[in-house]
PDB file of C-alpha atoms in Angstrom:
ATOM      1  CA  MET A   1     194.167  13.821 192.801  1.00 45.00           C
ATOM      2  CA  SER A   2     196.711  11.042 192.382  1.00 54.00           C
ATOM      3  CA  SER A   3     200.198  11.399 190.698  1.00 73.00           C
ATOM      4  CA  THR A   4     199.276   8.388 188.552  1.00 88.00           C
ATOM      5  CA  ALA A   5     196.114  10.282 187.076  1.00 89.00           C
ATOM      6  CA  LEU A   6     198.453  13.288 186.356  1.00 94.00           C
ATOM      7  CA  ASP A   7     201.157  11.058 184.814  1.00 94.00           C
ATOM      8  CA  SER A   8     198.596   9.500 182.535  1.00 94.00           C
ATOM      9  CA  PHE A   9     197.799  12.771 180.780  1.00 94.00           C
ATOM     10  CA  LEU A  10     201.502  13.684 180.644  1.00 96.00           C
ATOM     11  CA  ASP A  11     202.466  10.399 179.180  1.00 96.00           C
ATOM     12  CA  LYS A  12     199.625  10.456 176.594  1.00 96.00           C
ATOM     13  CA  TRP A  13     201.067  13.606 175.198  1.00 97.00           C
ATOM     14  CA  ARG A  14     204.683  12.362 175.316  1.00 97.00           C
ATOM     15  CA  SER A  15     203.578   9.266 173.386  1.00 97.00           C
ATOM     16  CA  ARG A  16     202.180  11.488 170.516  1.00 96.00           C
ATOM     17  CA  TRP A  17     205.404  13.544 170.511  1.00 97.00           C
ATOM     18  CA  PRO A  18     208.284  11.164 171.219  1.00 96.00           C
ATOM     19  CA  GLU A  19     210.687  13.744 169.702  1.00 96.00           C
ATOM     20  CA  TRP A  20     210.067  15.686 172.941  1.00 97.00           C
ATOM     21  CA  SER A  21     212.715  13.526 174.739  1.00 96.00           C
ATOM     22  CA  VAL A  22     215.410  15.242 172.459  1.00 96.00           C
ATOM     23  CA  ALA A  23     213.714  18.625 172.772  1.00 96.00           C
ATOM     24  CA  ALA A  24     212.914  18.937 176.401  1.00 97.00           C
ATOM     25  CA  PRO A  25     216.556  19.948 177.526  1.00 97.00           C
ATOM     26  CA  PHE A  26     216.261  23.160 175.468  1.00 96.00           C
ATOM     27  CA  VAL A  27     213.412  24.227 177.880  1.00 96.00           C
ATOM     28  CA  ALA A  28     214.428  25.426 181.302  1.00 95.00           C
ATOM     29  CA  GLU A  29     214.341  22.440 183.850  1.00 96.00           C
ATOM     30  CA  SER A  30     211.964  24.395 186.070  1.00 94.00           C
ATOM     31  CA  GLN A  31     209.359  24.714 183.239  1.00 96.00           C
ATOM     32  CA  ARG A  32     209.717  21.165 181.718  1.00 97.00           C
ATOM     33  CA  GLU A  33     206.768  19.591 183.495  1.00 96.00           C
ATOM     34  CA  LEU A  34     204.756  22.832 183.228  1.00 97.00           C
ATOM     35  CA  ALA A  35     205.230  22.849 179.496  1.00 98.00           C
ATOM     36  CA  VAL A  36     204.218  19.063 179.069  1.00 98.00           C
ATOM     37  CA  ALA A  37     201.103  19.682 181.420  1.00 98.00           C
ATOM     38  CA  TRP A  38     200.164  22.731 179.188  1.00 98.00           C
ATOM     39  CA  PHE A  39     200.697  20.880 175.962  1.00 98.00           C
ATOM     40  CA  ALA A  40     198.696  18.008 177.233  1.00 98.00           C
ATOM     41  CA  LEU A  41     195.877  20.376 177.956  1.00 98.00           C
ATOM     42  CA  LEU A  42     195.956  21.847 174.449  1.00 98.00           C
ATOM     43  CA  GLN A  43     196.069  18.191 173.020  1.00 97.00           C
ATOM     44  CA  GLU A  44     192.768  17.544 174.927  1.00 97.00           C
ATOM     45  CA  PHE A  45     191.299  20.679 173.275  1.00 98.00           C
ATOM     46  CA  ASP A  46     192.682  19.466 169.925  1.00 98.00           C
ATOM     47  CA  ASP A  47     191.026  16.145 170.361  1.00 97.00           C
ATOM     48  CA  MET A  48     187.704  17.967 170.927  1.00 97.00           C
ATOM     49  CA  LEU A  49     188.101  20.224 167.967  1.00 98.00           C
ATOM     50  CA  ASN A  50     189.003  17.147 165.652  1.00 97.00           C
ATOM     51  CA  THR A  51     186.503  14.662 166.984  1.00 95.00           C
ATOM     52  CA  GLY A  52     184.827  12.387 164.542  1.00 88.00           C
ATOM     53  CA  GLY A  53     181.383  10.918 164.681  1.00 87.00           C
ATOM     54  CA  ASP A  54     178.946  12.046 167.313  1.00 93.00           C
ATOM     55  CA  PRO A  55     180.160  15.561 168.586  1.00 94.00           C
ATOM     56  CA  LEU A  56     178.014  15.570 171.696  1.00 96.00           C
ATOM     57  CA  PRO A  57     180.448  14.017 174.089  1.00 96.00           C
ATOM     58  CA  ALA A  58     183.287  16.372 172.955  1.00 96.00           C
ATOM     59  CA  ASP A  59     180.809  19.343 173.258  1.00 96.00           C
ATOM     60  CA  ALA A  60     180.084  18.263 176.857  1.00 97.00           C
ATOM     61  CA  LYS A  61     183.720  17.968 177.656  1.00 96.00           C
ATOM     62  CA  LEU A  62     184.348  21.458 176.294  1.00 97.00           C
ATOM     63  CA  ALA A  63     181.534  22.763 178.446  1.00 97.00           C
ATOM     64  CA  TRP A  64     183.174  21.158 181.527  1.00 97.00           C
ATOM     65  CA  TRP A  65     186.452  22.574 180.700  1.00 97.00           C
ATOM     66  CA  GLY A  66     184.993  26.032 180.451  1.00 97.00           C
ATOM     67  CA  GLU A  67     183.818  25.734 183.871  1.00 96.00           C
ATOM     68  CA  GLU A  68     187.101  24.262 185.107  1.00 97.00           C
ATOM     69  CA  LEU A  69     189.196  26.908 183.650  1.00 97.00           C
ATOM     70  CA  ARG A  70     187.021  29.604 185.256  1.00 95.00           C
ATOM     71  CA  SER A  71     187.458  27.886 188.600  1.00 95.00           C
ATOM     72  CA  TRP A  72     191.363  27.990 188.172  1.00 94.00           C
ATOM     73  CA  ALA A  73     191.217  31.827 188.909  1.00 84.00           C
ATOM     74  CA  GLY A  74     189.982  31.104 192.326  1.00 83.00           C
ATOM     75  CA  GLN A  75     192.495  28.006 192.627  1.00 84.00           C
ATOM     76  CA  ARG A  76     189.911  25.439 192.697  1.00 87.00           C
ATOM     77  CA  SER A  77     190.920  22.717 190.208  1.00 90.00           C
ATOM     78  CA  ARG A  78     189.427  19.330 189.857  1.00 92.00           C
ATOM     79  CA  HIS A  79     191.358  18.107 186.943  1.00 94.00           C
ATOM     80  CA  PRO A  80     194.865  16.428 187.422  1.00 95.00           C
ATOM     81  CA  LEU A  81     196.460  18.923 184.960  1.00 96.00           C
ATOM     82  CA  GLY A  82     195.194  21.746 187.314  1.00 94.00           C
ATOM     83  CA  ARG A  83     197.693  20.625 189.918  1.00 92.00           C
ATOM     84  CA  VAL A  84     200.580  21.898 187.688  1.00 95.00           C
ATOM     85  CA  LEU A  85     198.793  24.720 185.784  1.00 97.00           C
ATOM     86  CA  GLU A  86     196.257  26.276 188.094  1.00 95.00           C
ATOM     87  CA  PRO A  87     198.973  27.909 190.516  1.00 94.00           C
ATOM     88  CA  ILE A  88     200.055  30.089 187.659  1.00 94.00           C
ATOM     89  CA  ARG A  89     198.101  33.370 187.538  1.00 94.00           C
ATOM     90  CA  ALA A  90     197.069  33.327 183.854  1.00 96.00           C
ATOM     91  CA  PRO A  91     194.018  34.487 181.883  1.00 96.00           C
ATOM     92  CA  TRP A  92     192.242  31.062 182.268  1.00 97.00           C
ATOM     93  CA  ALA A  93     188.748  32.856 181.893  1.00 96.00           C
ATOM     94  CA  GLN A  94     189.847  34.282 178.489  1.00 96.00           C
ATOM     95  CA  LEU A  95     190.642  30.746 177.443  1.00 98.00           C
ATOM     96  CA  ALA A  96     187.335  29.406 178.711  1.00 97.00           C
ATOM     97  CA  GLU A  97     185.423  32.035 176.767  1.00 98.00           C
ATOM     98  CA  ALA A  98     187.214  30.834 173.537  1.00 98.00           C
ATOM     99  CA  LEU A  99     186.521  27.228 173.833  1.00 98.00           C
ATOM    100  CA  PRO A 100     182.979  27.285 172.180  1.00 97.00           C
ATOM    101  CA  ASP A 101     184.780  28.558 168.928  1.00 98.00           C
ATOM    102  CA  LEU A 102     186.222  24.966 168.726  1.00 98.00           C
ATOM    103  CA  VAL A 103     182.671  23.660 168.150  1.00 97.00           C
ATOM    104  CA  GLU A 104     181.957  26.062 165.165  1.00 95.00           C
ATOM    105  CA  ALA A 105     185.558  25.474 163.798  1.00 97.00           C
ATOM    106  CA  ARG A 106     184.644  21.787 163.240  1.00 96.00           C
ATOM    107  CA  THR A 107     182.625  22.838 160.268  1.00 94.00           C
ATOM    108  CA  ALA A 108     184.667  22.581 157.055  1.00 92.00           C
ATOM    109  CA  ALA A 109     185.992  26.084 156.093  1.00 96.00           C
ATOM    110  CA  LEU A 110     185.086  27.548 152.804  1.00 97.00           C
ATOM    111  CA  ASP A 111     188.689  28.812 152.293  1.00 97.00           C
ATOM    112  CA  ALA A 112     191.889  29.505 154.095  1.00 97.00           C
ATOM    113  CA  ALA A 113     190.831  32.841 155.330  1.00 97.00           C
ATOM    114  CA  ASN A 114     187.740  31.274 156.764  1.00 97.00           C
ATOM    115  CA  ALA A 115     189.714  28.639 158.486  1.00 97.00           C
ATOM    116  CA  GLU A 116     191.990  31.149 160.280  1.00 97.00           C
ATOM    117  CA  ARG A 117     189.056  33.282 161.340  1.00 97.00           C
ATOM    118  CA  ALA A 118     187.322  30.445 162.966  1.00 98.00           C
ATOM    119  CA  LEU A 119     190.216  29.625 165.332  1.00 98.00           C
ATOM    120  CA  ALA A 120     191.873  33.153 165.714  1.00 97.00           C
ATOM    121  CA  ASN A 121     190.131  34.083 168.953  1.00 97.00           C
ATOM    122  CA  TYR A 122     191.135  30.590 170.423  1.00 98.00           C
ATOM    123  CA  ALA A 123     194.709  30.996 169.281  1.00 97.00           C
ATOM    124  CA  GLY A 124     194.958  34.387 170.869  1.00 96.00           C
ATOM    125  CA  ALA A 125     193.630  33.061 174.083  1.00 97.00           C
ATOM    126  CA  VAL A 126     196.118  30.380 174.022  1.00 97.00           C
ATOM    127  CA  ALA A 127     198.949  32.744 173.317  1.00 96.00           C
ATOM    128  CA  ALA A 128     197.918  34.996 176.161  1.00 95.00           C
ATOM    129  CA  VAL A 129     197.983  32.026 178.707  1.00 96.00           C
ATOM    130  CA  GLU A 130     201.307  31.000 177.421  1.00 97.00           C
ATOM    131  CA  ALA A 131     202.854  34.430 177.975  1.00 95.00           C
ATOM    132  CA  ALA A 132     201.829  34.255 181.709  1.00 96.00           C
ATOM    133  CA  LEU A 133     202.895  30.626 182.043  1.00 96.00           C
ATOM    134  CA  PHE A 134     206.372  30.834 180.740  1.00 94.00           C
ATOM    135  CA  LEU A 135     207.563  34.487 181.370  1.00 81.00           C
ATOM    136  CA  ASP A 136     209.740  34.373 184.447  1.00 40.00           C
ATOM    137  CA  THR A 137     209.936  38.089 185.007  1.00 40.00           C
ATOM    138  CA  PRO A 138     208.142  41.047 183.375  1.00 40.00           C
ATOM    139  CA  GLY A 139     209.918  42.148 180.145  1.00 44.00           C
ATOM    140  CA  LYS A 140     211.948  39.003 179.799  1.00 43.00           C
ATOM    141  CA  ASP A 141     211.485  37.387 176.469  1.00 42.00           C
ATOM    142  CA  THR A 142     208.352  39.442 176.058  1.00 43.00           C
ATOM    143  CA  PRO A 143     205.553  38.003 173.746  1.00 50.00           C
ATOM    144  CA  ARG A 144     206.127  39.419 170.280  1.00 53.00           C
ATOM    145  CA  LYS A 145     203.730  40.143 167.455  1.00 59.00           C
ATOM    146  CA  GLY A 146     202.666  36.896 165.860  1.00 89.00           C
ATOM    147  CA  ALA A 147     202.690  34.691 168.817  1.00 94.00           C
ATOM    148  CA  ALA A 148     198.958  34.053 168.439  1.00 96.00           C
ATOM    149  CA  ARG A 149     199.449  33.300 164.763  1.00 95.00           C
ATOM    150  CA  ALA A 150     202.140  30.749 165.611  1.00 96.00           C
ATOM    151  CA  VAL A 151     199.497  28.879 167.747  1.00 97.00           C
ATOM    152  CA  LEU A 152     196.908  29.350 165.033  1.00 97.00           C
ATOM    153  CA  LEU A 153     199.178  27.694 162.277  1.00 98.00           C
ATOM    154  CA  GLN A 154     199.970  24.864 164.590  1.00 98.00           C
ATOM    155  CA  THR A 155     196.465  24.176 165.590  1.00 98.00           C
ATOM    156  CA  LEU A 156     195.433  24.176 161.860  1.00 98.00           C
ATOM    157  CA  ALA A 157     198.372  21.783 161.033  1.00 98.00           C
ATOM    158  CA  GLN A 158     197.281  19.413 163.791  1.00 97.00           C
ATOM    159  CA  ARG A 159     193.820  19.552 162.572  1.00 98.00           C
ATOM    160  CA  LEU A 160     194.933  18.451 158.885  1.00 97.00           C
ATOM    161  CA  HIS A 161     196.998  15.632 160.478  1.00 95.00           C
ATOM    162  CA  GLU A 162     194.239  14.323 162.557  1.00 96.00           C
ATOM    163  CA  THR A 163     191.169  14.806 160.357  1.00 96.00           C
ATOM    164  CA  GLY A 164     192.549  14.821 156.798  1.00 95.00           C
ATOM    165  CA  VAL A 165     189.799  15.983 154.345  1.00 95.00           C
ATOM    166  CA  ALA A 166     187.721  17.559 157.211  1.00 95.00           C
ATOM    167  CA  GLY A 167     190.563  19.818 157.961  1.00 96.00           C
ATOM    168  CA  ILE A 168     191.019  21.108 154.517  1.00 98.00           C
ATOM    169  CA  PRO A 169     189.217  24.198 153.074  1.00 98.00           C
ATOM    170  CA  ARG A 170     186.692  23.398 150.637  1.00 97.00           C
ATOM    171  CA  SER A 171     188.089  25.762 147.956  1.00 97.00           C
ATOM    172  CA  LEU A 172     191.273  23.610 147.802  1.00 97.00           C
ATOM    173  CA  LEU A 173     189.184  20.582 147.543  1.00 97.00           C
ATOM    174  CA  GLU A 174     187.205  21.867 144.617  1.00 96.00           C
ATOM    175  CA  GLU A 175     190.312  22.849 142.801  1.00 96.00           C
ATOM    176  CA  ASP A 176     192.086  19.439 143.141  1.00 96.00           C
ATOM    177  CA  ALA A 177     190.846  16.909 145.779  1.00 95.00           C
ATOM    178  CA  GLY A 178     193.891  14.767 145.073  1.00 95.00           C
ATOM    179  CA  SER A 179     196.460  17.174 145.937  1.00 96.00           C
ATOM    180  CA  ALA A 180     194.422  19.256 148.405  1.00 97.00           C
ATOM    181  CA  ALA A 181     196.017  17.990 151.583  1.00 97.00           C
ATOM    182  CA  GLN A 182     199.545  18.820 150.280  1.00 97.00           C
ATOM    183  CA  ASP A 183     198.391  22.223 149.018  1.00 97.00           C
ATOM    184  CA  TRP A 184     196.977  23.178 152.275  1.00 98.00           C
ATOM    185  CA  ALA A 185     200.072  21.888 154.175  1.00 98.00           C
ATOM    186  CA  ARG A 186     202.164  24.283 151.754  1.00 97.00           C
ATOM    187  CA  GLN A 187     199.943  27.309 152.484  1.00 97.00           C
ATOM    188  CA  LEU A 188     200.302  26.906 156.132  1.00 97.00           C
ATOM    189  CA  LEU A 189     203.974  26.526 155.775  1.00 97.00           C
ATOM    190  CA  LYS A 190     204.272  29.888 154.060  1.00 94.00           C
ATOM    191  CA  GLY A 191     203.797  31.940 157.199  1.00 87.00           C
ATOM    192  CA  TRP A 192     205.366  29.544 159.555  1.00 94.00           C
ATOM    193  CA  GLY A 193     209.136  30.116 160.018  1.00 89.00           C
ATOM    194  CA  THR A 194     211.490  27.830 161.477  1.00 86.00           C
ATOM    195  CA  ARG A 195     211.633  30.126 164.553  1.00 87.00           C
ATOM    196  CA  VAL A 196     208.346  31.754 165.718  1.00 93.00           C
ATOM    197  CA  PRO A 197     207.434  34.281 168.186  1.00 92.00           C
ATOM    198  CA  GLY A 198     206.440  33.348 171.721  1.00 93.00           C
ATOM    199  CA  PRO A 199     208.043  31.582 174.829  1.00 94.00           C
ATOM    200  CA  ARG A 200     210.792  29.143 174.241  1.00 95.00           C
ATOM    201  CA  ALA A 201     208.538  26.082 175.131  1.00 96.00           C
ATOM    202  CA  ARG A 202     206.192  27.123 172.320  1.00 96.00           C
ATOM    203  CA  ARG A 203     209.106  27.733 169.822  1.00 95.00           C
ATOM    204  CA  VAL A 204     210.536  24.286 170.431  1.00 96.00           C
ATOM    205  CA  TRP A 205     207.182  22.410 170.209  1.00 97.00           C
ATOM    206  CA  SER A 206     206.540  24.460 167.103  1.00 97.00           C
ATOM    207  CA  SER A 207     209.659  23.228 165.496  1.00 96.00           C
ATOM    208  CA  LEU A 208     208.631  19.680 165.925  1.00 96.00           C
ATOM    209  CA  ALA A 209     205.086  20.312 164.551  1.00 97.00           C
ATOM    210  CA  ARG A 210     206.609  22.275 161.548  1.00 96.00           C
ATOM    211  CA  ALA A 211     208.756  19.295 160.691  1.00 95.00           C
ATOM    212  CA  ARG A 212     205.797  17.047 160.596  1.00 96.00           C
ATOM    213  CA  LEU A 213     203.767  19.487 158.194  1.00 97.00           C
ATOM    214  CA  ALA A 214     206.763  20.124 155.965  1.00 96.00           C
ATOM    215  CA  ALA A 215     206.961  16.284 155.470  1.00 95.00           C
ATOM    216  CA  GLN A 216     203.292  16.148 154.650  1.00 95.00           C
ATOM    217  CA  ALA A 217     203.684  19.061 152.226  1.00 96.00           C
ATOM    218  CA  ALA A 218     206.512  17.259 150.540  1.00 95.00           C
ATOM    219  CA  GLY A 219     204.560  13.972 150.627  1.00 93.00           C
ATOM    220  CA  LYS A 220     207.269  12.123 152.550  1.00 90.00           C
ATOM    221  CA  PRO A 221     207.701  10.673 155.945  1.00 85.00           C
ATOM    222  CA  VAL A 222     209.036  13.106 158.642  1.00 82.00           C
ATOM    223  CA  GLU A 223     212.699  12.738 159.351  1.00 81.00           C
ATOM    224  CA  ALA A 224     212.681  12.847 163.162  1.00 78.00           C
ATOM    225  CA  THR A 225     216.100  11.239 163.818  1.00 86.00           C
ATOM    226  CA  PRO A 226     217.666  12.566 167.014  1.00 88.00           C
ATOM    227  CA  VAL A 227     220.262  14.533 165.095  1.00 92.00           C
ATOM    228  CA  ARG A 228     217.837  16.289 162.958  1.00 91.00           C
ATOM    229  CA  THR A 229     215.521  17.057 165.986  1.00 92.00           C
ATOM    230  CA  LEU A 230     218.435  18.310 167.865  1.00 92.00           C
ATOM    231  CA  LEU A 231     219.317  20.834 165.084  1.00 91.00           C
ATOM    232  CA  ARG A 232     215.711  21.900 164.622  1.00 91.00           C
ATOM    233  CA  VAL A 233     215.086  22.672 168.363  1.00 92.00           C
ATOM    234  CA  TRP A 234     218.451  24.179 168.845  1.00 93.00           C
ATOM    235  CA  TRP A 235     217.629  26.736 166.102  1.00 91.00           C
ATOM    236  CA  ALA A 236     214.119  27.318 167.421  1.00 92.00           C
ATOM    237  CA  ALA A 237     215.262  27.809 171.046  1.00 91.00           C
ATOM    238  CA  ARG A 238     217.554  30.478 170.122  1.00 86.00           C
ATOM    239  CA  GLY A 239     214.634  32.833 169.710  1.00 66.00           C
TER     240      GLY A 239
END
């Protein structure tokens, strides 16, 4: 597997999150490439969750990824991202088992509770992998209660950003379709603090995603200037 193939996946994620150039120094240098590789993988899953049109190609990719992740337990990766991620002993099989939930989660949720339930198992699996990926020694910065919820809220926010109406619970659309997107953004923000549980890499990325959602909730463009980004990630990185 060529380094060019790996770089294409890493660069694709960086192009979607240009703020990361400011945020990256708040992650330990030894974990920066690992963090981007992991987030690039999650973006692949987000794309399959939020696909439009014919879902069959995305379903086939999810099935392939399920097999791929299971093979990582035996350190037999085929995907370029596996070059970075596979050497880490993490619960890859648990994540593989959760991927089919993304197919079901594409269906428009009836309400907020339904939207959260649909992705709860997946978010828990992601949080479990992150705990293994980013904890240097047992007991250091141990995962805290709520790490999975932080993943869940960010996944739902990304779904809203990418799919619009398809990512909004039906109950909000029925109340007021015109303001439903902002209403859903505000609901997601209620439980999403400026600092979240979990490893530092997640906390830093979460702060960037939260800023985007807050702007959507307010009906304004996100203010992602270097100074504002610096302040956000500094606060988030403190833990």
